[in-house]
């Protein structure tokens, strides 16, 4: 009898509870995107000057106040030290440097450690692929010379040497003439809901401030800001060309690379790999992860104001196509994976597409595909896009596309 009651009760439950992700195109529902080329006061944006002077700053402020939060300004002075240098790394093909960067610009103080490989075969300073890693610098490859990170990890143990090597085909990038730089993201903001106290953020409070304001930066803001500090260092390193830095990231770090590219125009190319909700994917499209889900599972990623949109995403004054548009006219690449439905691959494509009018206004070609391309049919217009077979991951296939895209747009 009890069992019967249970079965009966279950049939009464809605097929899709509020926390269930939608994976049915037919149930996505209608939505209307804010127009990147219409000011909040209704004025049409019809020139490059108006975009740069009025609409871009307006959109940036909206993302700062409502989504990612406002980051601290750059420290007045760059404080760093090259702690190791090996000109015969990776079988003599590369020079490995490790650089400690004091994030507040002062010693003593919180630091991050930048790992940099520079191709030895080069005529000129090398262009760079810069991105954060998920497990500690030592996880990006088997090189025994990489210093193990002591920062927080989920399981309390340092990440295994080379554990993420498949996501970091360093030698492939070096062979193609690119330097590779990385930082362990938890050194900047330990990625858990109570990570704030151990993050860079309290070190940069204004005098008297004890907690973040509702529009202050969270983890994504902090990671993106730290990528800019890494770029500050690259500007000082004569072996690399800081005017040709591609900032990249996978998943939450893809959200981060987009925000870094939007906030720091020094990044020459921006790459988002499977960044999904809060990254490239349209928030208004109800497919896969939602604003409510991301703010509940990861309350530390965005600013507090963003939580107000959990139940009224249609009221957001921005959507993620406008994040991509903030990068214009610089080249930006959005990549999806077929099985990564949680990240809404189609929503990532549509968002890249919806950013195109801004690129066109600025005299660029935007995304050169009207229809969602098939699997493994990369499009390398100023907005690049591909969808590959397989799961949520960053693979050698993805890197090959990014390197070719960078060859085309950054050389
Ligand atoms: C979770 C999260 C995503 C995020 C991903 C990742 O799945 O919901 O938003 O992109 O983790 O960073 O791997």
Tab-separated table of C-alpha atoms and ligand atoms in Angstrom:
chain	number	residue	atom	x	y	z
A	1	UNK	CA	0.000	0.000	0.000
A	2	UNK	CA	2.802	2.345	1.007
A	3	UNK	CA	4.552	1.565	-2.259
A	4	UNK	CA	1.398	2.291	-4.210
A	5	UNK	CA	0.986	5.651	-2.490
A	6	UNK	CA	4.579	6.437	-3.368
A	7	UNK	CA	4.089	5.485	-7.019
A	8	UNK	CA	0.942	7.599	-7.132
A	9	UNK	CA	2.704	10.578	-5.513
A	10	UNK	CA	5.527	10.320	-8.032
A	11	UNK	CA	3.174	10.466	-10.983
A	12	UNK	CA	1.767	13.708	-9.546
A	13	UNK	CA	5.163	15.350	-9.426
A	14	UNK	CA	5.942	17.623	-12.380
A	15	UNK	CA	8.114	15.857	-14.946
A	16	UNK	CA	10.559	18.718	-14.611
A	17	UNK	CA	11.095	20.180	-11.168
A	18	UNK	CA	12.513	23.679	-10.752
A	19	UNK	CA	16.024	22.264	-10.365
A	20	UNK	CA	15.837	19.968	-13.360
A	21	UNK	CA	17.790	21.058	-16.412
A	22	UNK	CA	15.901	21.303	-19.686
A	23	UNK	CA	17.423	19.372	-22.591
A	24	UNK	CA	14.464	19.608	-24.929
A	25	UNK	CA	14.701	22.229	-27.720
A	26	UNK	CA	10.906	22.296	-27.914
A	27	UNK	CA	10.772	23.510	-24.300
A	28	UNK	CA	13.335	26.285	-24.558
A	29	UNK	CA	10.613	28.899	-24.889
A	30	UNK	CA	10.656	32.325	-26.488
A	31	UNK	CA	13.109	34.959	-25.314
A	32	UNK	CA	14.131	38.389	-26.451
A	33	UNK	CA	17.774	39.418	-26.250
A	34	UNK	CA	18.738	42.968	-25.330
A	35	UNK	CA	20.146	44.723	-28.399
A	36	UNK	CA	23.858	45.442	-28.001
A	37	UNK	CA	23.418	48.373	-30.391
A	38	UNK	CA	20.655	50.145	-28.470
A	39	UNK	CA	21.553	52.282	-25.468
A	40	UNK	CA	19.548	51.785	-22.286
A	41	UNK	CA	17.867	55.128	-23.015
A	42	UNK	CA	16.702	53.769	-26.364
A	43	UNK	CA	19.217	55.642	-28.563
A	44	UNK	CA	20.526	53.680	-31.539
A	45	UNK	CA	24.279	53.057	-31.616
A	46	UNK	CA	25.256	53.766	-35.195
A	47	UNK	CA	28.959	54.580	-35.193
A	48	UNK	CA	32.183	53.075	-33.930
A	49	UNK	CA	32.733	56.205	-31.850
A	50	UNK	CA	29.374	55.853	-30.130
A	51	UNK	CA	30.083	52.201	-29.432
A	52	UNK	CA	33.464	52.902	-27.858
A	53	UNK	CA	32.531	56.069	-25.998
A	54	UNK	CA	29.023	55.293	-24.834
A	55	UNK	CA	27.563	51.855	-25.354
A	56	UNK	CA	30.637	49.743	-24.536
A	57	UNK	CA	31.220	51.511	-21.190
A	58	UNK	CA	27.505	51.184	-20.416
A	59	UNK	CA	27.516	47.425	-21.071
A	60	UNK	CA	30.755	46.950	-19.135
A	61	UNK	CA	29.234	48.741	-16.132
A	62	UNK	CA	26.140	46.534	-16.335
A	63	UNK	CA	28.235	43.355	-16.301
A	64	UNK	CA	30.258	44.771	-13.408
A	65	UNK	CA	27.288	45.801	-11.320
A	66	UNK	CA	24.920	42.921	-12.100
A	67	UNK	CA	26.962	39.845	-13.075
A	68	UNK	CA	30.683	39.506	-12.316
A	69	UNK	CA	31.122	42.424	-9.911
A	70	UNK	CA	33.634	45.209	-10.052
A	71	UNK	CA	37.268	44.230	-9.646
A	72	UNK	CA	39.912	46.188	-7.760
A	73	UNK	CA	42.128	48.425	-9.865
A	74	UNK	CA	45.555	47.122	-10.869
A	75	UNK	CA	48.203	47.576	-8.165
A	76	UNK	CA	50.256	50.733	-8.654
A	77	UNK	CA	53.469	48.825	-8.989
A	78	UNK	CA	54.273	45.401	-10.377
A	79	UNK	CA	56.249	43.333	-7.896
A	80	UNK	CA	57.662	40.085	-9.250
A	81	UNK	CA	60.675	37.809	-9.131
A	82	UNK	CA	61.854	35.209	-11.624
A	83	UNK	CA	62.514	32.324	-9.231
A	84	UNK	CA	63.788	29.754	-11.715
A	85	UNK	CA	64.979	29.651	-15.290
A	86	UNK	CA	65.994	26.591	-17.299
A	87	UNK	CA	67.043	27.173	-20.897
A	88	UNK	CA	67.135	23.449	-21.633
A	89	UNK	CA	63.607	22.435	-20.610
A	90	UNK	CA	61.512	19.878	-22.499
A	91	UNK	CA	64.519	18.243	-24.129
A	92	UNK	CA	66.125	21.569	-24.957
A	93	UNK	CA	63.218	22.878	-27.011
A	94	UNK	CA	62.063	25.448	-24.500
A	95	UNK	CA	63.083	27.830	-21.771
A	96	UNK	CA	61.059	27.335	-18.603
A	97	UNK	CA	60.653	30.228	-16.223
A	98	UNK	CA	58.773	30.424	-12.954
A	99	UNK	CA	57.782	33.850	-11.770
A	100	UNK	CA	56.350	34.868	-8.419
A	101	UNK	CA	53.952	37.791	-8.719
A	102	UNK	CA	52.936	39.675	-5.548
A	103	UNK	CA	49.283	40.313	-6.275
A	104	UNK	CA	48.927	43.494	-4.226
A	105	UNK	CA	52.147	44.868	-5.681
A	106	UNK	CA	53.805	44.663	-2.230
A	107	UNK	CA	56.021	42.241	-0.346
A	108	UNK	CA	55.159	40.514	1.835
A	109	UNK	CA	51.725	39.666	0.550
A	110	UNK	CA	49.702	37.089	-1.365
A	111	UNK	CA	51.400	35.674	-4.446
A	112	UNK	CA	50.695	33.642	-7.531
A	113	UNK	CA	53.233	31.588	-9.408
A	114	UNK	CA	53.351	31.948	-13.176
A	115	UNK	CA	54.818	29.103	-15.195
A	116	UNK	CA	56.109	30.090	-18.631
A	117	UNK	CA	57.544	27.998	-21.463
A	118	UNK	CA	59.145	29.904	-24.329
A	119	UNK	CA	60.130	28.187	-27.585
A	120	UNK	CA	63.927	28.275	-27.993
A	121	UNK	CA	63.595	28.349	-31.758
A	122	UNK	CA	62.398	31.843	-32.416
A	123	UNK	CA	63.572	34.898	-34.272
A	124	UNK	CA	61.440	37.368	-32.355
A	125	UNK	CA	59.733	37.605	-28.980
A	126	UNK	CA	57.136	34.817	-28.924
A	127	UNK	CA	53.371	35.317	-28.896
A	128	UNK	CA	51.774	33.692	-25.849
A	129	UNK	CA	48.869	31.414	-24.943
A	130	UNK	CA	47.944	32.339	-21.372
A	131	UNK	CA	45.370	30.464	-19.305
A	132	UNK	CA	44.734	29.291	-15.768
A	133	UNK	CA	44.856	25.660	-14.737
A	134	UNK	CA	42.608	23.653	-12.418
A	135	UNK	CA	45.070	21.561	-10.419
A	136	UNK	CA	48.408	23.316	-9.880
A	137	UNK	CA	51.078	24.199	-12.449
A	138	UNK	CA	52.686	20.775	-12.040
A	139	UNK	CA	49.526	19.147	-13.446
A	140	UNK	CA	49.943	20.607	-16.935
A	141	UNK	CA	52.776	18.273	-17.895
A	142	UNK	CA	55.221	15.638	-16.651
A	143	UNK	CA	58.189	18.093	-16.519
A	144	UNK	CA	59.875	17.373	-13.134
A	145	UNK	CA	61.193	20.940	-13.069
A	146	UNK	CA	57.785	22.516	-12.387
A	147	UNK	CA	57.375	23.600	-8.760
A	148	UNK	CA	54.401	21.953	-7.080
A	149	UNK	CA	51.706	24.377	-5.907
A	150	UNK	CA	50.951	24.387	-2.169
A	151	UNK	CA	47.606	26.136	-2.591
A	152	UNK	CA	44.209	24.693	-1.672
A	153	UNK	CA	42.932	21.691	-3.629
A	154	UNK	CA	39.571	19.966	-3.396
A	155	UNK	CA	40.935	16.703	-1.994
A	156	UNK	CA	43.647	18.275	0.153
A	157	UNK	CA	46.467	16.746	-1.901
A	158	UNK	CA	48.592	18.519	-4.506
A	159	UNK	CA	47.484	17.699	-8.050
A	160	UNK	CA	49.501	14.855	-9.614
A	161	UNK	CA	52.310	15.867	-11.947
A	162	UNK	CA	51.050	15.753	-15.529
A	163	UNK	CA	47.459	14.919	-14.516
A	164	UNK	CA	46.035	17.505	-16.955
A	165	UNK	CA	48.603	17.004	-19.713
A	166	UNK	CA	45.915	16.117	-22.249
A	167	UNK	CA	44.466	19.610	-21.789
A	168	UNK	CA	47.879	21.232	-22.199
A	169	UNK	CA	49.613	20.145	-25.428
A	170	UNK	CA	52.496	22.485	-24.593
A	171	UNK	CA	54.919	20.969	-27.092
A	172	UNK	CA	52.440	21.384	-29.937
A	173	UNK	CA	52.056	25.091	-29.113
A	174	UNK	CA	55.834	25.549	-28.772
A	175	UNK	CA	56.442	23.873	-32.139
A	176	UNK	CA	54.072	26.343	-33.691
A	177	UNK	CA	56.014	29.228	-32.217
A	178	UNK	CA	53.889	30.079	-29.186
A	179	UNK	CA	54.955	30.471	-25.595
A	180	UNK	CA	52.636	28.904	-23.007
A	181	UNK	CA	51.918	30.553	-19.659
A	182	UNK	CA	49.747	29.377	-16.797
A	183	UNK	CA	48.769	30.032	-13.186
A	184	UNK	CA	46.932	27.785	-10.717
A	185	UNK	CA	43.543	29.450	-10.175
A	186	UNK	CA	43.206	28.488	-6.505
A	187	UNK	CA	46.240	30.620	-5.654
A	188	UNK	CA	44.032	33.597	-6.451
A	189	UNK	CA	40.656	32.389	-5.180
A	190	UNK	CA	40.304	28.864	-3.746
A	191	UNK	CA	37.372	27.483	-5.690
A	192	UNK	CA	34.787	26.680	-3.010
A	193	UNK	CA	31.914	28.567	-1.473
A	194	UNK	CA	33.944	29.714	1.536
A	195	UNK	CA	37.001	30.531	-0.572
A	196	UNK	CA	36.670	34.309	-0.194
A	197	UNK	CA	38.669	34.504	3.064
A	198	UNK	CA	41.632	32.747	1.452
A	199	UNK	CA	41.383	34.773	-1.748
A	200	UNK	CA	43.021	37.958	-2.953
A	201	UNK	CA	39.788	39.937	-2.466
A	202	UNK	CA	40.043	40.846	1.278
A	203	UNK	CA	43.599	42.078	0.647
A	204	UNK	CA	42.166	44.698	-1.680
A	205	UNK	CA	39.209	45.911	0.397
A	206	UNK	CA	38.913	49.688	0.693
A	207	UNK	CA	39.843	51.061	4.122
A	208	UNK	CA	37.188	49.919	6.609
A	209	UNK	CA	35.544	47.407	4.256
A	210	UNK	CA	34.847	44.018	5.889
A	211	UNK	CA	32.895	42.177	3.223
A	212	UNK	CA	32.239	42.478	-0.499
A	213	UNK	CA	29.512	44.881	-1.583
A	214	UNK	CA	26.659	43.440	-3.643
A	215	UNK	CA	28.409	44.630	-6.797
A	216	UNK	CA	31.941	43.573	-5.821
A	217	UNK	CA	33.943	40.914	-7.616
A	218	UNK	CA	33.755	37.207	-6.838
A	219	UNK	CA	35.932	34.289	-7.895
A	220	UNK	CA	35.530	34.794	-11.654
A	221	UNK	CA	36.360	38.477	-11.249
A	222	UNK	CA	39.427	37.610	-9.189
A	223	UNK	CA	40.693	34.968	-11.629
A	224	UNK	CA	40.227	37.334	-14.585
A	225	UNK	CA	41.973	40.136	-12.709
A	226	UNK	CA	44.898	37.826	-11.983
A	227	UNK	CA	45.195	37.025	-15.699
A	228	UNK	CA	45.680	40.753	-16.209
A	229	UNK	CA	48.414	40.690	-13.546
A	230	UNK	CA	50.046	37.828	-15.454
A	231	UNK	CA	49.904	40.032	-18.548
A	232	UNK	CA	51.534	42.865	-16.547
A	233	UNK	CA	54.465	40.509	-16.020
A	234	UNK	CA	54.535	39.356	-19.658
A	235	UNK	CA	54.876	43.016	-20.644
A	236	UNK	CA	58.188	43.045	-18.754
A	237	UNK	CA	59.571	39.844	-20.262
A	238	UNK	CA	61.638	40.521	-23.379
A	239	UNK	CA	61.381	36.921	-24.593
A	240	UNK	CA	57.656	37.242	-25.268
A	241	UNK	CA	55.451	39.666	-27.183
A	242	UNK	CA	52.815	40.978	-24.782
A	243	UNK	CA	50.945	42.585	-27.684
A	244	UNK	CA	50.195	39.089	-28.954
A	245	UNK	CA	48.729	37.269	-25.983
A	246	UNK	CA	45.774	34.923	-26.439
A	247	UNK	CA	43.913	34.413	-23.166
A	248	UNK	CA	42.099	31.079	-22.967
A	249	UNK	CA	40.228	28.946	-20.501
A	250	UNK	CA	38.073	25.875	-20.184
A	251	UNK	CA	34.638	25.854	-18.576
A	252	UNK	CA	34.592	28.098	-15.464
A	253	UNK	CA	37.968	29.297	-16.634
A	254	UNK	CA	36.433	29.961	-20.071
A	255	UNK	CA	33.920	32.257	-18.352
A	256	UNK	CA	37.007	33.782	-16.765
A	257	UNK	CA	38.910	34.266	-20.040
A	258	UNK	CA	35.901	36.012	-21.609
A	259	UNK	CA	35.613	38.351	-18.638
A	260	UNK	CA	39.383	38.963	-18.737
A	261	UNK	CA	39.161	39.784	-22.448
A	262	UNK	CA	36.188	42.080	-21.859
A	263	UNK	CA	37.837	43.998	-19.026
A	264	UNK	CA	41.398	44.146	-20.364
A	265	UNK	CA	41.775	45.332	-23.973
A	266	UNK	CA	45.470	44.361	-23.942
A	267	UNK	CA	44.497	40.735	-24.620
A	268	UNK	CA	44.885	40.368	-28.379
A	269	UNK	CA	42.801	37.196	-28.758
A	270	UNK	CA	40.232	35.654	-26.411
A	271	UNK	CA	39.309	31.959	-26.321
A	272	UNK	CA	36.361	30.373	-24.533
A	273	UNK	CA	36.385	26.584	-24.411
A	274	UNK	CA	33.056	25.025	-23.356
A	275	UNK	CA	32.349	28.000	-21.066
A	276	UNK	CA	28.561	27.534	-20.953
A	277	UNK	CA	26.343	29.377	-18.472
A	278	UNK	CA	27.889	32.626	-17.268
A	279	UNK	CA	30.347	32.291	-20.166
A	280	UNK	CA	29.475	32.250	-23.842
A	281	UNK	CA	26.021	30.621	-23.572
A	282	UNK	CA	22.917	32.800	-23.644
A	283	UNK	CA	21.416	33.071	-20.155
A	284	UNK	CA	17.882	33.560	-21.462
A	285	UNK	CA	17.916	30.288	-23.393
A	286	UNK	CA	16.509	27.710	-21.034
A	287	UNK	CA	18.726	24.769	-21.955
A	288	UNK	CA	21.194	23.015	-19.653
A	289	UNK	CA	22.506	24.992	-16.700
A	290	UNK	CA	20.521	28.061	-15.622
A	291	UNK	CA	21.346	31.268	-13.748
A	292	UNK	CA	19.536	29.902	-10.677
A	293	UNK	CA	21.523	26.667	-10.767
A	294	UNK	CA	24.906	28.281	-11.190
A	295	UNK	CA	24.283	30.822	-8.425
A	296	UNK	CA	23.142	28.051	-6.091
A	297	UNK	CA	25.953	25.584	-6.787
A	298	UNK	CA	28.673	28.223	-7.037
A	299	UNK	CA	27.563	31.203	-4.906
A	300	UNK	CA	31.131	32.544	-4.857
A	301	UNK	CA	31.617	32.953	-8.625
A	302	UNK	CA	29.557	36.070	-9.396
A	303	UNK	CA	28.572	39.218	-7.514
A	304	UNK	CA	25.647	39.081	-5.102
A	305	UNK	CA	23.467	41.264	-7.332
A	306	UNK	CA	23.445	38.480	-9.934
A	307	UNK	CA	21.411	36.271	-7.578
A	308	UNK	CA	18.434	38.603	-7.957
A	309	UNK	CA	18.072	37.266	-11.513
A	310	UNK	CA	17.756	33.615	-10.463
A	311	UNK	CA	14.012	33.713	-11.000
A	312	UNK	CA	13.775	36.557	-13.500
A	313	UNK	CA	16.464	36.069	-16.063
A	314	UNK	CA	14.401	37.993	-18.657
A	315	UNK	CA	15.014	41.145	-16.592
A	316	UNK	CA	18.796	40.980	-16.957
A	317	UNK	CA	19.889	44.192	-18.693
A	318	UNK	CA	22.516	42.155	-20.557
A	319	UNK	CA	22.936	38.689	-21.999
A	320	UNK	CA	26.127	36.836	-22.795
A	321	UNK	CA	26.319	37.911	-26.451
A	322	UNK	CA	27.073	41.350	-25.029
A	323	UNK	CA	30.019	39.934	-23.102
A	324	UNK	CA	31.439	38.691	-26.406
A	325	UNK	CA	30.657	42.070	-27.978
A	326	UNK	CA	32.756	43.804	-25.302
A	327	UNK	CA	35.779	42.091	-26.868
A	328	UNK	CA	35.115	43.604	-30.322
A	329	UNK	CA	36.847	44.298	-32.621
A	330	UNK	CA	39.440	41.849	-31.239
A	331	UNK	CA	39.234	38.212	-32.368
A	332	UNK	CA	37.316	35.920	-30.031
A	333	UNK	CA	36.764	32.166	-30.315
A	334	UNK	CA	33.835	30.263	-28.839
A	335	UNK	CA	34.070	26.480	-28.814
A	336	UNK	CA	31.496	23.865	-27.863
A	337	UNK	CA	31.447	20.093	-27.471
A	338	UNK	CA	28.622	17.943	-28.778
A	339	UNK	CA	28.017	16.002	-25.563
A	340	UNK	CA	28.415	19.047	-23.338
A	341	UNK	CA	24.693	19.728	-23.189
A	342	UNK	CA	24.968	21.250	-19.693
A	343	UNK	CA	26.873	24.149	-21.345
A	344	UNK	CA	24.222	24.544	-24.101
A	345	UNK	CA	26.363	24.312	-27.262
A	346	UNK	CA	23.656	25.846	-29.421
A	347	UNK	CA	23.283	28.734	-26.965
A	348	UNK	CA	27.042	29.300	-27.233
A	349	UNK	CA	26.778	29.500	-31.021
A	350	UNK	CA	23.735	31.799	-30.958
A	351	UNK	CA	25.476	34.098	-28.536
A	352	UNK	CA	28.557	34.378	-30.777
A	353	UNK	CA	26.219	35.072	-33.676
A	354	UNK	CA	24.310	37.753	-31.760
A	355	UNK	CA	27.580	39.576	-31.012
A	356	UNK	CA	28.275	39.919	-34.750
A	357	UNK	CA	26.432	43.229	-35.370
A	358	UNK	CA	28.907	44.960	-33.063
A	359	UNK	CA	31.872	43.502	-34.980
A	360	UNK	CA	30.256	44.613	-38.230
A	361	UNK	CA	29.723	48.134	-36.922
A	362	UNK	CA	33.461	48.180	-36.153
A	363	UNK	CA	34.333	47.048	-39.674
A	364	UNK	CA	34.970	43.350	-38.949
A	365	UNK	CA	33.243	40.264	-40.239
A	366	UNK	CA	31.761	38.890	-36.991
A	367	UNK	CA	30.857	35.199	-37.104
A	368	UNK	CA	30.975	33.871	-40.653
A	369	UNK	CA	28.219	31.275	-40.295
A	370	UNK	CA	24.489	31.827	-40.335
A	371	UNK	CA	23.572	28.287	-39.387
A	372	UNK	CA	25.034	26.280	-36.521
A	373	UNK	CA	28.015	24.506	-38.160
A	374	UNK	CA	28.264	20.740	-38.133
A	375	UNK	CA	30.708	18.794	-35.967
A	376	UNK	CA	34.369	19.521	-36.804
A	377	UNK	CA	33.604	22.368	-39.208
A	378	UNK	CA	35.493	25.240	-37.599
A	379	UNK	CA	34.760	28.804	-38.675
A	380	UNK	CA	37.739	31.130	-38.306
A	381	UNK	CA	36.214	34.557	-38.966
A	382	UNK	CA	36.944	37.361	-36.440
A	383	UNK	CA	34.519	35.554	-34.176
A	384	UNK	CA	35.622	31.927	-34.383
A	385	UNK	CA	33.462	28.935	-33.559
A	386	UNK	CA	33.532	25.167	-33.622
A	387	UNK	CA	31.693	22.271	-32.131
A	388	UNK	CA	33.636	19.044	-31.798
A	389	UNK	CA	32.529	15.518	-31.008
A	390	UNK	CA	32.874	14.337	-27.439
A	391	UNK	CA	32.558	15.558	-23.912
A	392	UNK	CA	33.141	18.661	-21.827
A	393	UNK	CA	36.937	18.945	-22.061
A	394	UNK	CA	39.745	20.869	-23.733
A	395	UNK	CA	41.462	18.604	-26.210
A	396	UNK	CA	44.285	18.657	-28.764
A	397	UNK	CA	41.615	19.210	-31.441
A	398	UNK	CA	40.485	22.382	-29.673
A	399	UNK	CA	44.084	23.609	-29.326
A	400	UNK	CA	44.787	22.975	-33.036
A	401	UNK	CA	41.862	25.229	-33.922
A	402	UNK	CA	42.990	27.943	-31.498
A	403	UNK	CA	46.559	27.874	-32.799
A	404	UNK	CA	45.368	28.137	-36.407
A	405	UNK	CA	42.997	30.948	-35.412
A	406	UNK	CA	45.851	32.750	-33.642
A	407	UNK	CA	48.132	32.238	-36.683
A	408	UNK	CA	45.498	33.935	-38.777
A	409	UNK	CA	44.571	36.791	-36.460
A	410	UNK	CA	47.594	37.415	-34.234
A	411	UNK	CA	50.690	36.860	-36.360
B	1	LIG	C1	30.058	22.916	-13.483
B	1	LIG	C2	29.339	24.230	-13.646
B	1	LIG	C3	29.668	24.888	-14.976
B	1	LIG	C4	31.157	24.975	-15.169
B	1	LIG	C5	31.784	23.616	-14.970
B	1	LIG	C6	33.304	23.597	-15.005
B	1	LIG	O1	29.534	21.984	-14.361
B	1	LIG	O2	27.963	24.018	-13.491
B	1	LIG	O3	29.094	26.180	-15.053
B	1	LIG	O4	31.474	25.508	-16.422
B	1	LIG	O5	31.421	23.103	-13.706
B	1	LIG	O6	33.931	24.601	-14.696
B	1	LIG	O7	33.850	22.534	-15.295
